[in-house]
Amino acid sequence: MQTASFVSCQKCGEKFGVTTSAGQPVEKLPDPFEATCLFCGHRGRYEKASVDTVPVR
């Protein structure tokens, strides 16, 4: 089963998808990791515990 991982932007609150630059699962990211919001462009540091992973059909 495939999954998708999301975090909520620290600035605008929108959820956006996260992967490594090589497209690997979030488990391969450092903790904390940096991500840029796709909606407002805010770049922030997120802990792996803040990631919401959901199944994709």
PDB file of C-alpha atoms in Angstrom:
ATOM      1  CA  MET A   1       0.000   0.000   0.000  1.00  0.00           C
ATOM      2  CA  GLN A   2       1.298   3.435  -0.897  1.00  0.00           C
ATOM      3  CA  THR A   3       1.195   6.299   1.558  1.00  0.00           C
ATOM      4  CA  ALA A   4       1.369  10.088   1.366  1.00  0.00           C
ATOM      5  CA  SER A   5       2.960  12.270   4.038  1.00  0.00           C
ATOM      6  CA  PHE A   6       1.871  15.788   4.941  1.00  0.00           C
ATOM      7  CA  VAL A   7       2.810  18.568   7.364  1.00  0.00           C
ATOM      8  CA  SER A   8       0.881  21.720   8.238  1.00  0.00           C
ATOM      9  CA  CYS A   9       2.634  24.976   7.360  1.00  0.00           C
ATOM     10  CA  GLN A  10       3.816  26.875  10.437  1.00  0.00           C
ATOM     11  CA  LYS A  11       2.791  30.169   8.808  1.00  0.00           C
ATOM     12  CA  CYS A  12      -0.452  29.673   6.829  1.00  0.00           C
ATOM     13  CA  GLY A  13      -1.660  26.353   8.306  1.00  0.00           C
ATOM     14  CA  GLU A  14      -2.227  24.615   4.949  1.00  0.00           C
ATOM     15  CA  LYS A  15      -1.224  20.941   4.697  1.00  0.00           C
ATOM     16  CA  PHE A  16       1.315  20.079   2.010  1.00  0.00           C
ATOM     17  CA  GLY A  17       3.020  16.866   0.939  1.00  0.00           C
ATOM     18  CA  VAL A  18       6.610  16.060   1.892  1.00  0.00           C
ATOM     19  CA  THR A  19       9.194  13.631   0.468  1.00  0.00           C
ATOM     20  CA  THR A  20      12.959  13.595   0.226  1.00  0.00           C
ATOM     21  CA  SER A  21      14.492  15.305  -2.786  1.00  0.00           C
ATOM     22  CA  ALA A  22      15.081  11.823  -4.245  1.00  0.00           C
ATOM     23  CA  GLY A  23      11.416  10.892  -3.718  1.00  0.00           C
ATOM     24  CA  GLN A  24      12.196   8.526  -0.835  1.00  0.00           C
ATOM     25  CA  PRO A  25       9.842   8.080   2.131  1.00  0.00           C
ATOM     26  CA  VAL A  26       9.785  10.616   4.950  1.00  0.00           C
ATOM     27  CA  GLU A  27      11.493   8.064   7.224  1.00  0.00           C
ATOM     28  CA  LYS A  28      14.717   8.838   5.329  1.00  0.00           C
ATOM     29  CA  LEU A  29      14.573  12.554   6.218  1.00  0.00           C
ATOM     30  CA  PRO A  30      16.707  13.959   9.052  1.00  0.00           C
ATOM     31  CA  ASP A  31      14.932  14.985  12.259  1.00  0.00           C
ATOM     32  CA  PRO A  32      14.154  17.866  12.178  1.00  0.00           C
ATOM     33  CA  PHE A  33      13.941  18.436   8.413  1.00  0.00           C
ATOM     34  CA  GLU A  34      13.381  21.566   6.343  1.00  0.00           C
ATOM     35  CA  ALA A  35      10.404  21.944   4.027  1.00  0.00           C
ATOM     36  CA  THR A  36       8.914  24.745   1.937  1.00  0.00           C
ATOM     37  CA  CYS A  37       5.142  25.296   1.894  1.00  0.00           C
ATOM     38  CA  LEU A  38       3.680  24.896  -1.589  1.00  0.00           C
ATOM     39  CA  PHE A  39       0.975  27.472  -0.823  1.00  0.00           C
ATOM     40  CA  CYS A  40       2.729  30.469   0.787  1.00  0.00           C
ATOM     41  CA  GLY A  41       6.426  29.663   0.205  1.00  0.00           C
ATOM     42  CA  HIS A  42       7.338  29.679   3.917  1.00  0.00           C
ATOM     43  CA  ARG A  43      10.436  27.585   4.651  1.00  0.00           C
ATOM     44  CA  GLY A  44      10.424  25.984   8.077  1.00  0.00           C
ATOM     45  CA  ARG A  45      11.924  23.206  10.174  1.00  0.00           C
ATOM     46  CA  TYR A  46       9.594  20.329  11.041  1.00  0.00           C
ATOM     47  CA  GLU A  47      10.012  17.345  13.342  1.00  0.00           C
ATOM     48  CA  LYS A  48       9.168  13.892  12.015  1.00  0.00           C
ATOM     49  CA  ALA A  49       6.554  13.624  14.784  1.00  0.00           C
ATOM     50  CA  SER A  50       4.591  16.428  13.053  1.00  0.00           C
ATOM     51  CA  VAL A  51       4.210  14.393   9.832  1.00  0.00           C
ATOM     52  CA  ASP A  52       0.759  12.962   9.084  1.00  0.00           C
ATOM     53  CA  THR A  53       1.041   9.822   6.916  1.00  0.00           C
ATOM     54  CA  VAL A  54      -2.125   8.514   5.246  1.00  0.00           C
ATOM     55  CA  PRO A  55      -2.819   5.582   2.881  1.00  0.00           C
ATOM     56  CA  VAL A  56      -3.368   6.358  -0.792  1.00  0.00           C
ATOM     57  CA  ARG A  57      -5.696   4.256  -2.924  1.00  0.00           C
TER      58      ARG A  57
END
